[in-house]
CSV table of C-alpha atoms in Angstrom, one decimal:
chain,number,residue,atom,x,y,z
A,1,MET,CA,22.0,-45.1,75.6
A,2,THR,CA,25.2,-47.1,75.4
A,3,SER,CA,23.6,-50.4,76.5
A,4,ALA,CA,21.7,-50.4,73.2
A,5,VAL,CA,24.9,-51.2,71.3
A,6,THR,CA,26.7,-54.5,71.8
A,7,THR,CA,30.5,-54.5,72.0
A,8,ASP,CA,30.9,-58.2,71.5
A,9,THR,CA,33.0,-58.0,68.3
A,10,SER,CA,33.3,-61.7,68.1
A,11,ALA,CA,29.7,-61.9,66.9
A,12,ARG,CA,29.9,-58.8,64.8
A,13,PRO,CA,28.7,-59.1,61.1
A,14,GLY,CA,31.3,-58.3,58.4
A,15,TYR,CA,31.9,-55.3,56.2
A,16,GLY,CA,30.4,-57.0,53.2
A,17,GLN,CA,27.0,-57.5,54.9
A,18,LEU,CA,27.2,-53.8,56.1
A,19,LEU,CA,27.7,-52.5,52.5
A,20,ARG,CA,24.8,-54.6,51.3
A,21,THR,CA,22.5,-52.6,53.5
A,22,PRO,CA,19.8,-51.1,51.2
A,23,GLY,CA,20.7,-47.6,50.3
A,24,ALA,CA,24.2,-47.7,51.9
A,25,LEU,CA,26.3,-47.3,48.9
A,26,GLY,CA,24.2,-44.4,47.8
A,27,PHE,CA,25.7,-42.3,50.6
A,28,VAL,CA,29.0,-44.1,51.3
A,29,LEU,CA,30.5,-43.5,47.8
A,30,PRO,CA,29.7,-39.8,47.4
A,31,GLY,CA,30.5,-39.4,51.1
A,32,PHE,CA,33.9,-40.8,50.6
A,33,ALA,CA,34.5,-38.5,47.5
A,34,ALA,CA,33.5,-35.5,49.6
A,35,ARG,CA,35.6,-36.3,52.7
A,36,LEU,CA,38.8,-37.4,50.9
A,37,PRO,CA,39.7,-33.7,50.2
A,38,PHE,CA,39.9,-33.2,54.0
A,39,GLY,CA,43.3,-35.0,53.9
A,40,MET,CA,44.4,-33.1,50.9
A,41,LEU,CA,43.9,-29.5,51.9
A,42,THR,CA,46.7,-28.8,54.3
A,43,ILE,CA,49.5,-30.5,52.3
A,44,SER,CA,48.3,-28.9,49.1
A,45,ILE,CA,48.4,-25.5,50.6
A,46,LEU,CA,51.8,-26.2,52.1
A,47,LEU,CA,53.4,-27.4,48.9
A,48,LEU,CA,51.9,-24.7,46.7
A,49,ILE,CA,52.9,-21.8,48.9
A,50,GLN,CA,56.3,-23.2,49.6
A,51,HIS,CA,56.7,-23.3,45.9
A,52,THR,CA,55.7,-19.7,45.4
A,53,THR,CA,57.4,-18.2,48.4
A,54,GLY,CA,60.3,-20.6,48.9
A,55,SER,CA,59.6,-20.8,52.7
A,56,TYR,CA,58.1,-23.6,54.7
A,57,GLY,CA,57.5,-21.1,57.5
A,58,SER,CA,55.3,-18.9,55.4
A,59,ALA,CA,53.5,-21.9,54.0
A,60,GLY,CA,53.0,-23.2,57.5
A,61,ILE,CA,51.4,-20.0,58.6
A,62,VAL,CA,48.8,-20.1,55.9
A,63,ALA,CA,48.1,-23.8,56.5
A,64,ALA,CA,47.8,-23.1,60.2
A,65,VAL,CA,45.2,-20.4,59.6
A,66,THR,CA,43.2,-22.8,57.4
A,67,GLY,CA,43.3,-25.5,60.1
A,68,ILE,CA,42.4,-23.2,63.0
A,69,SER,CA,39.5,-21.8,61.0
A,70,MET,CA,38.2,-25.3,60.3
A,71,ALA,CA,38.6,-26.4,63.9
A,72,LEU,CA,36.6,-23.4,65.1
A,73,SER,CA,33.8,-23.8,62.6
A,74,ALA,CA,33.4,-27.6,62.7
A,75,PRO,CA,31.4,-27.8,66.0
A,76,LEU,CA,29.1,-25.0,64.9
A,77,MET,CA,28.5,-26.8,61.6
A,78,GLY,CA,27.7,-29.9,63.5
A,79,ILE,CA,25.1,-28.1,65.7
A,80,PHE,CA,23.4,-26.5,62.7
A,81,THR,CA,23.4,-29.8,60.9
A,82,ASP,CA,21.5,-31.5,63.8
A,83,ARG,CA,19.0,-28.7,63.8
A,84,LEU,CA,18.5,-27.8,60.1
A,85,GLY,CA,19.4,-31.1,58.3
A,86,GLN,CA,22.4,-32.2,56.3
A,87,SER,CA,21.4,-30.9,52.9
A,88,ALA,CA,20.4,-27.5,54.1
A,89,VAL,CA,23.9,-27.0,55.6
A,90,LEU,CA,26.1,-29.0,53.1
A,91,ILE,CA,25.0,-27.4,49.8
A,92,PRO,CA,25.9,-23.8,50.7
A,93,VAL,CA,29.1,-25.0,52.5
A,94,VAL,CA,30.6,-26.9,49.6
A,95,LEU,CA,29.8,-24.0,47.1
A,96,THR,CA,31.6,-21.6,49.5
A,97,HIS,CA,34.5,-23.9,49.9
A,98,ALA,CA,35.1,-24.5,46.2
A,99,ALA,CA,35.1,-20.7,45.6
A,100,ALA,CA,37.3,-20.0,48.6
A,101,VAL,CA,40.0,-22.6,47.7
A,102,SER,CA,40.0,-21.4,44.1
A,103,GLY,CA,40.6,-17.9,45.3
A,104,LEU,CA,43.4,-19.0,47.6
A,105,ALA,CA,45.2,-20.9,44.8
A,106,ALA,CA,44.9,-17.9,42.4
A,107,LEU,CA,46.4,-15.5,45.0
A,108,ALA,CA,49.3,-17.9,45.6
A,109,LEU,CA,50.1,-18.2,41.9
A,110,LEU,CA,49.9,-14.4,41.5
A,111,GLY,CA,52.5,-14.0,44.2
A,112,ALA,CA,50.3,-12.3,46.8
A,113,PRO,CA,51.9,-11.5,50.2
A,114,VAL,CA,51.6,-13.9,53.1
A,115,TRP,CA,49.1,-11.7,55.0
A,116,ALA,CA,46.8,-11.8,52.0
A,117,LEU,CA,47.1,-15.6,51.7
A,118,ALA,CA,46.4,-16.0,55.4
A,119,LEU,CA,43.3,-13.8,55.0
A,120,ALA,CA,42.1,-15.9,52.1
A,121,ALA,CA,42.7,-19.1,54.1
A,122,VAL,CA,40.1,-18.2,56.7
A,123,PRO,CA,37.0,-18.9,54.5
A,124,ALA,CA,38.8,-21.9,52.9
A,125,GLY,CA,39.2,-23.5,56.3
A,126,ALA,CA,35.9,-22.4,57.8
A,127,SER,CA,34.0,-23.9,54.9
A,128,VAL,CA,35.4,-27.4,55.0
A,129,PRO,CA,32.3,-29.6,55.0
A,130,GLN,CA,32.0,-32.1,57.9
A,131,VAL,CA,31.0,-35.0,55.8
A,132,GLY,CA,32.5,-37.7,58.1
A,133,PRO,CA,30.2,-36.9,61.0
A,134,MET,CA,27.3,-36.7,58.6
A,135,VAL,CA,28.0,-40.2,57.3
A,136,ARG,CA,28.2,-41.5,60.8
A,137,ALA,CA,24.8,-39.9,61.6
A,138,ARG,CA,23.3,-41.6,58.6
A,139,TRP,CA,24.5,-45.0,59.7
A,140,ALA,CA,23.2,-44.5,63.2
A,141,ALA,CA,19.7,-43.5,61.9
A,142,LYS,CA,19.6,-46.4,59.4
A,143,LEU,CA,20.9,-49.1,61.6
A,144,GLU,CA,19.3,-48.1,64.9
A,145,GLY,CA,18.9,-51.3,67.0
A,146,SER,CA,20.8,-53.4,64.4
A,147,PRO,CA,23.8,-55.6,65.2
A,148,LEU,CA,25.5,-54.0,62.2
A,149,LEU,CA,25.8,-50.7,64.0
A,150,PRO,CA,29.2,-51.5,65.6
A,151,THR,CA,30.4,-52.7,62.2
A,152,ALA,CA,29.4,-49.4,60.8
A,153,ALA,CA,31.4,-47.6,63.5
A,154,ALA,CA,34.5,-49.6,62.7
A,155,PHE,CA,34.0,-49.1,59.0
A,156,GLU,CA,33.8,-45.3,59.4
A,157,SER,CA,36.9,-45.2,61.5
A,158,VAL,CA,38.8,-47.1,58.8
A,159,THR,CA,37.4,-44.7,56.2
A,160,ASP,CA,38.6,-41.7,58.3
A,161,GLU,CA,42.0,-43.3,58.6
A,162,PHE,CA,42.1,-43.9,54.8
A,163,THR,CA,41.2,-40.2,54.3
A,164,PHE,CA,43.9,-39.0,56.6
A,165,VAL,CA,46.7,-41.0,55.0
A,166,VAL,CA,45.8,-41.3,51.3
A,167,GLY,CA,44.6,-37.7,50.8
A,168,PRO,CA,48.1,-36.3,51.5
A,169,VAL,CA,49.7,-38.9,49.2
A,170,LEU,CA,47.4,-38.0,46.4
A,171,ALA,CA,47.9,-34.3,47.0
A,172,THR,CA,51.7,-34.7,47.1
A,173,ALA,CA,51.7,-36.7,43.8
A,174,LEU,CA,49.6,-34.0,42.1
A,175,CYS,CA,51.6,-31.0,43.4
A,176,THR,CA,55.0,-32.5,42.6
A,177,GLY,CA,54.1,-34.4,39.4
A,178,VAL,CA,51.5,-32.3,37.7
A,179,HIS,CA,51.4,-28.7,38.9
A,180,PRO,CA,51.9,-27.0,42.3
A,181,ALA,CA,48.3,-25.9,42.3
A,182,ALA,CA,46.9,-29.3,41.1
A,183,GLY,CA,46.3,-30.5,44.7
A,184,LEU,CA,44.1,-27.6,45.6
A,185,VAL,CA,42.2,-27.7,42.3
A,186,THR,CA,41.5,-31.4,42.8
A,187,GLU,CA,40.5,-30.8,46.4
A,188,ALA,CA,38.0,-28.2,45.5
A,189,THR,CA,36.5,-30.2,42.7
A,190,LEU,CA,36.1,-33.4,44.8
A,191,THR,CA,34.6,-31.4,47.6
A,192,LEU,CA,32.0,-29.8,45.3
A,193,LEU,CA,31.0,-32.8,43.3
A,194,GLY,CA,31.1,-35.3,46.2
A,195,GLY,CA,29.3,-32.9,48.5
A,196,LEU,CA,26.5,-32.2,46.1
A,197,LEU,CA,26.0,-35.9,45.3
A,198,PHE,CA,26.0,-36.7,49.0
A,199,ALA,CA,23.5,-33.9,49.8
A,200,ALA,CA,21.2,-35.2,47.0
A,201,ARG,CA,20.8,-38.5,48.8
A,202,ARG,CA,18.1,-37.1,51.1
A,203,ALA,CA,16.3,-40.4,51.7
A,204,THR,CA,19.0,-41.6,54.1
A,205,GLN,CA,19.7,-38.4,56.0
A,206,PRO,CA,18.5,-38.2,59.6
A,207,LYS,CA,15.6,-35.9,60.4
A,208,PRO,CA,16.5,-32.5,61.8
A,209,HIS,CA,16.4,-32.4,65.6
A,210,ALA,CA,14.9,-29.2,67.0
A,211,PRO,CA,15.1,-29.1,70.8
A,212,SER,CA,12.6,-26.3,71.0
A,213,ALA,CA,9.9,-28.3,69.2
A,214,THR,CA,10.2,-31.4,71.5
A,215,GLY,CA,11.0,-29.7,74.7
A,216,GLU,CA,14.2,-31.8,75.0
A,217,LYS,CA,17.3,-30.2,76.5
A,218,ARG,CA,20.2,-30.4,74.2
A,219,ALA,CA,23.4,-31.8,75.6
A,220,PHE,CA,26.5,-30.0,74.4
A,221,ALA,CA,29.4,-32.3,73.7
A,222,LEU,CA,32.1,-30.4,75.5
A,223,SER,CA,30.1,-30.7,78.8
A,224,PHE,CA,31.3,-34.4,78.9
A,225,PRO,CA,34.8,-34.6,80.4
A,226,GLY,CA,35.7,-37.8,78.5
A,227,LEU,CA,35.4,-35.9,75.2
A,228,ARG,CA,37.7,-33.2,76.5
A,229,VAL,CA,40.4,-35.8,77.2
A,230,LEU,CA,40.0,-37.3,73.7
A,231,ILE,CA,40.4,-33.8,72.2
A,232,PHE,CA,43.9,-33.6,73.7
A,233,ALA,CA,44.7,-37.0,72.3
A,234,PHE,CA,43.6,-36.0,68.9
A,235,LEU,CA,45.5,-32.8,69.0
A,236,GLY,CA,48.6,-35.0,69.4
A,237,ILE,CA,47.6,-37.2,66.4
A,238,GLY,CA,47.0,-34.1,64.3
A,239,ALA,CA,50.5,-32.9,65.2
A,240,VAL,CA,52.0,-36.1,64.0
A,241,PHE,CA,50.3,-35.7,60.6
A,242,GLY,CA,51.4,-32.0,60.3
A,243,GLY,CA,54.9,-32.6,61.5
A,244,MET,CA,55.4,-35.6,59.2
A,245,GLN,CA,54.1,-33.7,56.2
A,246,VAL,CA,56.5,-30.7,56.6
A,247,SER,CA,59.5,-32.7,57.8
A,248,LEU,CA,59.3,-35.4,55.1
A,249,ALA,CA,59.0,-32.8,52.4
A,250,ALA,CA,62.0,-31.0,53.8
A,251,PHE,CA,64.0,-34.2,54.2
A,252,SER,CA,63.3,-35.1,50.6
A,253,ASN,CA,64.6,-31.7,49.4
A,254,GLU,CA,67.7,-32.1,51.6
A,255,ILE,CA,68.7,-35.4,50.0
A,256,GLY,CA,68.1,-33.9,46.5
A,257,ASN,CA,65.1,-36.1,45.7
A,258,PRO,CA,61.9,-34.1,46.1
A,259,GLY,CA,59.9,-37.0,44.6
A,260,ALA,CA,60.9,-39.2,47.6
A,261,ASN,CA,58.4,-37.3,49.7
A,262,GLY,CA,55.5,-39.1,48.1
A,263,LEU,CA,57.2,-42.5,48.6
A,264,LEU,CA,58.0,-41.8,52.3
A,265,TYR,CA,54.6,-40.6,53.1
A,266,GLY,CA,53.1,-43.6,51.2
A,267,VAL,CA,55.0,-45.9,53.5
A,268,PHE,CA,53.7,-44.1,56.5
A,269,ALA,CA,50.2,-44.3,55.0
A,270,ALA,CA,50.6,-48.1,54.4
A,271,GLY,CA,51.4,-48.7,58.0
A,272,ASN,CA,48.4,-46.7,59.0
A,273,MET,CA,46.0,-48.5,56.6
A,274,VAL,CA,47.2,-52.0,57.6
A,275,ALA,CA,46.7,-51.3,61.2
A,276,GLY,CA,43.3,-49.5,60.5
A,277,ILE,CA,41.9,-52.5,58.7
A,278,ALA,CA,43.1,-54.9,61.4
A,279,MET,CA,41.5,-52.7,64.1
A,280,GLY,CA,38.1,-53.2,62.5
A,281,ALA,CA,38.4,-56.9,62.2
A,282,ILE,CA,40.0,-58.0,65.5
A,283,ALA,CA,37.7,-59.2,68.4
A,284,TRP,CA,39.4,-57.3,71.2
A,285,LYS,CA,39.6,-58.7,74.7
A,286,ILE,CA,40.6,-55.5,76.4
A,287,GLY,CA,38.6,-52.4,76.8
A,288,PRO,CA,38.9,-49.3,74.6
A,289,ARG,CA,40.4,-47.1,77.3
A,290,ARG,CA,43.3,-49.5,77.7
A,291,ARG,CA,43.7,-49.9,73.9
A,292,LEU,CA,43.9,-46.1,73.5
A,293,ILE,CA,46.5,-45.7,76.2
A,294,LEU,CA,48.6,-48.6,74.9
A,295,GLY,CA,48.4,-47.4,71.3
A,296,TYR,CA,49.4,-43.9,72.4
A,297,ILE,CA,52.4,-45.2,74.3
A,298,GLY,CA,53.6,-46.9,71.1
A,299,LEU,CA,52.9,-43.8,69.0
A,300,THR,CA,54.9,-41.6,71.4
A,301,ALA,CA,57.8,-44.0,71.5
A,302,ALA,CA,57.9,-44.3,67.7
A,303,ALA,CA,57.6,-40.6,67.1
A,304,SER,CA,60.4,-39.9,69.6
A,305,VAL,CA,63.1,-41.4,67.3
A,306,LEU,CA,62.1,-39.8,64.0
A,307,TRP,CA,64.6,-37.0,64.4
A,308,ALA,CA,67.5,-39.4,64.6
A,309,ALA,CA,66.9,-40.9,61.1
A,310,HIS,CA,69.4,-39.7,58.5
A,311,SER,CA,68.8,-42.2,55.7
A,312,MET,CA,65.8,-42.7,53.5
A,313,ILE,CA,65.5,-46.4,54.4
A,314,LEU,CA,65.6,-45.8,58.1
A,315,LEU,CA,63.2,-42.9,58.0
A,316,GLY,CA,60.8,-45.0,55.9
A,317,ALA,CA,60.9,-47.8,58.4
A,318,LEU,CA,60.3,-45.5,61.3
A,319,GLY,CA,57.5,-43.8,59.4
A,320,LEU,CA,55.9,-47.3,58.9
A,321,VAL,CA,56.0,-47.9,62.7
A,322,VAL,CA,54.5,-44.5,63.5
A,323,GLY,CA,51.7,-45.3,61.0
A,324,LEU,CA,51.0,-48.7,62.7
A,325,PHE,CA,50.5,-47.0,66.0
A,326,ILE,CA,48.4,-44.1,64.8
A,327,ALA,CA,45.5,-46.3,63.7
A,328,PRO,CA,44.8,-47.9,67.2
A,329,ALA,CA,44.8,-44.5,68.9
A,330,LEU,CA,42.7,-42.8,66.3
A,331,ILE,CA,40.1,-45.5,65.7
A,332,THR,CA,39.7,-46.3,69.4
A,333,GLY,CA,39.2,-42.6,70.2
A,334,TYR,CA,36.4,-42.3,67.7
A,335,THR,CA,34.8,-45.5,69.0
A,336,MET,CA,34.8,-44.3,72.6
A,337,VAL,CA,32.5,-41.4,71.6
A,338,GLU,CA,29.7,-43.9,71.5
A,339,GLN,CA,30.2,-44.6,75.2
A,340,LEU,CA,31.1,-41.1,76.5
A,341,VAL,CA,28.6,-38.9,74.7
A,342,PRO,CA,24.8,-39.3,74.4
A,343,ALA,CA,23.3,-39.7,71.0
A,344,ASN,CA,21.9,-36.2,70.6
A,345,ALA,CA,25.4,-34.7,70.9
A,346,ARG,CA,27.5,-37.2,69.0
A,347,THR,CA,27.5,-35.4,65.7
A,348,GLU,CA,28.9,-32.4,67.5
A,349,ALA,CA,31.4,-34.6,69.3
A,350,PHE,CA,32.7,-36.1,66.1
A,351,THR,CA,33.2,-32.6,64.7
A,352,TRP,CA,35.2,-31.6,67.8
A,353,LEU,CA,37.6,-34.6,67.3
A,354,THR,CA,37.9,-33.9,63.6
A,355,GLY,CA,38.6,-30.2,64.3
A,356,SER,CA,41.1,-31.2,66.9
A,357,ILE,CA,43.1,-33.1,64.3
A,358,ALA,CA,43.0,-30.1,62.0
A,359,PHE,CA,44.0,-27.8,64.8
A,360,GLY,CA,46.9,-30.0,65.9
A,361,GLN,CA,48.0,-30.4,62.3
A,362,ALA,CA,47.9,-26.6,61.8
A,363,LEU,CA,50.0,-25.9,64.9
A,364,ALA,CA,52.5,-28.6,63.9
A,365,VAL,CA,52.8,-27.4,60.4
A,366,THR,CA,53.6,-23.9,61.6
A,367,LEU,CA,56.1,-24.9,64.2
A,368,ALA,CA,57.8,-27.6,62.1
A,369,GLY,CA,58.0,-25.2,59.2
A,370,ARG,CA,59.8,-22.6,61.3
A,371,LEU,CA,62.2,-25.3,62.7
A,372,THR,CA,63.0,-26.8,59.3
A,373,ASP,CA,63.7,-23.4,57.8
A,374,ALA,CA,66.1,-22.6,60.6
A,375,HIS,CA,67.7,-25.9,61.4
A,376,GLY,CA,66.7,-28.6,58.9
A,377,SER,CA,64.2,-31.5,58.8
A,378,SER,CA,65.6,-33.2,61.9
A,379,TYR,CA,64.3,-30.4,64.1
A,380,GLY,CA,60.9,-30.6,62.4
A,381,PHE,CA,60.5,-34.2,63.6
A,382,LEU,CA,60.8,-32.9,67.2
A,383,VAL,CA,57.2,-31.6,66.9
A,384,PRO,CA,55.5,-35.0,66.7
A,385,MET,CA,57.7,-36.2,69.5
A,386,GLY,CA,56.8,-33.3,71.8
A,387,ALA,CA,53.1,-33.2,70.9
A,388,THR,CA,52.5,-37.0,71.5
A,389,ALA,CA,54.4,-36.9,74.8
A,390,LEU,CA,52.3,-34.1,76.1
A,391,ALA,CA,49.1,-35.8,74.9
A,392,LEU,CA,50.2,-39.1,76.5
A,393,VAL,CA,50.8,-37.4,79.9
A,394,THR,CA,47.3,-35.9,79.7
A,395,LEU,CA,45.8,-39.3,78.9
A,396,LEU,CA,47.5,-41.0,81.8
A,397,ALA,CA,46.6,-38.2,84.2
A,398,LEU,CA,43.0,-38.0,83.2
A,399,ARG,CA,42.3,-41.6,82.2
A,400,ALA,CA,39.6,-42.0,84.8
A,401,LYS,CA,37.5,-39.6,82.7
A,402,LEU,CA,37.5,-42.0,79.8
A,403,ALA,CA,35.7,-44.7,81.7
A,404,PRO,CA,32.0,-45.0,80.7
A,405,LYS,CA,29.7,-44.6,83.6
A,406,ALA,CA,28.4,-48.1,84.5
A,407,PRO,CA,25.0,-48.3,86.3
A,408,GLN,CA,25.6,-48.1,90.0
A,409,ALA,CA,24.5,-51.0,92.3
A,410,PRO,CA,20.8,-50.4,93.0
A,411,SER,CA,19.5,-49.9,96.5
A,412,ARG,CA,16.0,-50.8,95.6
A,413,ILE,CA,14.2,-54.1,95.0
A,414,VAL,CA,11.0,-54.2,93.0
A,415,ASN,CA,8.7,-56.7,91.4
A,416,ALA,CA,7.7,-56.6,87.8
A,417,SER,CA,4.6,-54.6,88.4
A,418,GLY,CA,5.8,-51.3,89.7
A,419,PRO,CA,8.6,-49.1,91.1
A,420,ALA,CA,10.4,-49.5,94.4
A,421,ALA,CA,8.6,-48.8,97.6
A,422,ALA,CA,11.6,-47.9,99.7
A,423,THR,CA,15.2,-46.8,99.4
A,424,GLY,CA,18.4,-46.7,101.5
A,425,GLY,CA,19.1,-50.4,101.1
A,426,ALA,CA,15.9,-51.7,102.8
A,427,THR,CA,14.4,-54.8,101.2
A,428,THR,CA,10.7,-54.4,100.6
A,429,THR,CA,8.2,-55.2,98.0
A,430,ALA,CA,6.6,-52.9,95.5
A,431,PRO,CA,3.4,-51.0,96.4
A,432,ALA,CA,1.4,-53.3,94.2
A,433,ALA,CA,2.3,-56.3,96.4
A,434,ALA,CA,1.4,-54.5,99.5
A,435,THR,CA,-1.9,-53.3,98.0
A,436,ALA,CA,-2.7,-56.8,96.9
A,437,THR,CA,-2.4,-58.2,100.4
A,438,ALA,CA,-4.2,-55.4,102.3
A,439,PRO,CA,-7.8,-56.6,101.6
A,440,ALA,CA,-6.8,-60.1,102.7
A,441,ALA,CA,-5.4,-58.8,105.9
A,442,ALA,CA,-8.6,-56.9,106.7
A,443,THR,CA,-10.8,-59.9,106.0
A,444,SER,CA,-8.8,-62.2,108.2
A,445,THR,CA,-8.9,-59.7,111.0
A,446,THR,CA,-12.7,-59.7,111.1
A,447,GLN,CA,-12.7,-63.5,111.2
A,448,GLY,CA,-10.3,-63.6,114.1
A,449,THR,CA,-7.1,-64.2,112.3
A,450,ALA,CA,-4.0,-62.5,113.6
A,451,PRO,CA,-3.3,-59.3,111.6
A,452,SER,CA,0.4,-59.9,111.6
A,453,ALA,CA,0.1,-62.2,108.6
A,454,ALA,CA,-0.2,-59.3,106.2
A,455,PRO,CA,3.0,-57.5,107.1
A,456,ARG,CA,4.9,-60.8,106.8
A,457,THR,CA,3.4,-61.2,103.3
A,458,ALA,CA,4.4,-57.7,102.4
A,459,ARG,CA,8.0,-58.4,103.4
A,460,THR,CA,8.4,-61.6,101.5
A,461,ALA,CA,7.7,-61.1,97.8
A,462,PRO,CA,8.5,-64.2,95.7
A,463,PRO,CA,12.2,-64.1,94.7
A,464,ALA,CA,11.3,-64.6,91.0
A,465,ALA,CA,9.4,-61.3,91.1
A,466,ARG,CA,12.3,-59.3,92.5
A,467,HIS,CA,15.1,-57.9,90.4
A,468,ARG,CA,17.4,-54.9,90.1
A,469,VAL,CA,16.5,-51.5,88.9
A,470,ASN,CA,18.7,-49.8,86.3
A,471,GLU,CA,19.8,-46.2,86.3
A,472,ARG,CA,16.4,-45.0,84.9
A,473,GLY,CA,14.4,-46.9,87.6
A,474,ILE,CA,13.0,-49.3,85.0
A,475,GLY,CA,12.5,-52.8,86.3
A,476,HIS,CA,14.8,-55.0,84.2
A,477,ARG,CA,18.3,-56.5,84.5
A,478,VAL,CA,21.1,-54.4,83.3
A,479,PRO,CA,24.4,-56.0,82.2
A,480,VAL,CA,27.5,-54.1,83.3
A,481,THR,CA,30.7,-54.2,81.3
A,482,VAL,CA,33.9,-53.1,83.1
A,483,ASP,CA,36.8,-51.7,81.2
């Protein structure tokens, strides 16, 4: 229930207090080690296969297959995690992923054809562990009813942002400075070790939720229209990541300085991180829907001029601005899940958004790779521009779907002792009040008192005993926050 979580960030406890929560570091640190590879996988595949084939287009195809496989498997993994438990799902997944990525790297180094690499990319992508949603679920279970819960949501959003921007920088440095396959080897190793350590922290994982055992109907995340709108927004964000990765690498090769790729992406990452940290610390006065739209307008405007940059300094400056606008859109989108999707479907909802980023990134890598092979890096930068423009149009057209449903004005008045006695706007007392006055009316009638006194009493319950009914029909006052 969204009303259980306060959104008054001005009174929100700090990150330090959050991390001092007993048992928190035990799952935060291995969880970070296990989710950092998510940001390394696509760029590591791209750089390795471009090195072995000489084509960004071929590398983009393999990277796209990886991203699409992950996007399709992520929601299913979220559903199984809710039902079977985190450790039961995570352990076989990380073992499979490490083996699949190692096999893909070996095939690439042996000069396998693109179709074989694409085939090997399917299990590599489908087995990417959904550690981020699992960490969020642990915070929610541990801090239920605590004022630290909004702080945890902001912290996780910043951590996701860190993963998306630092992972590619690390992978680029390893692939260009150590060995073309070093990025994938490191990705597989971190996923395996971090995933096993995270799975071993069983004390903080939520209990499995089996709808058949409780009789509770399970709400599927995609049934909520607000989440579907967020998926379009996150596809655009993923396209920015994918388009930037390919186009920055191509631009660096065009100017004869391949090592500049890491520097340019690092500047982009720096803007992302600065804005991400600020997002978690600012006490916002405007609602999340407006923040998302404003952030996306800025992101679209910044991405629309990348193609025109022909110098390293100018491209670095524009990349910094793009990074500054990604964080508000990304973090706000993740935060809105708390308002748009009920608790028993949020793990699945988070995996849909994570998968959308991967899917958008995969499509952008493929298209940008084709464009850069044929026309150069400037054409590759058209992909982030087009993707964010389409996503922005979708956001503006469907923005009403992003508004959390506030409790409607009630048409019933009750006292504290029972449910409403009438509907349709009539002002009456609860049945308990009428029952309490009925004996008195009968007694007074036998003594010659006018029987009309009882109906008057039933129509005039004390004002202090009357209050509104919320959407569940429970007699207590419900504050309403308007975006």
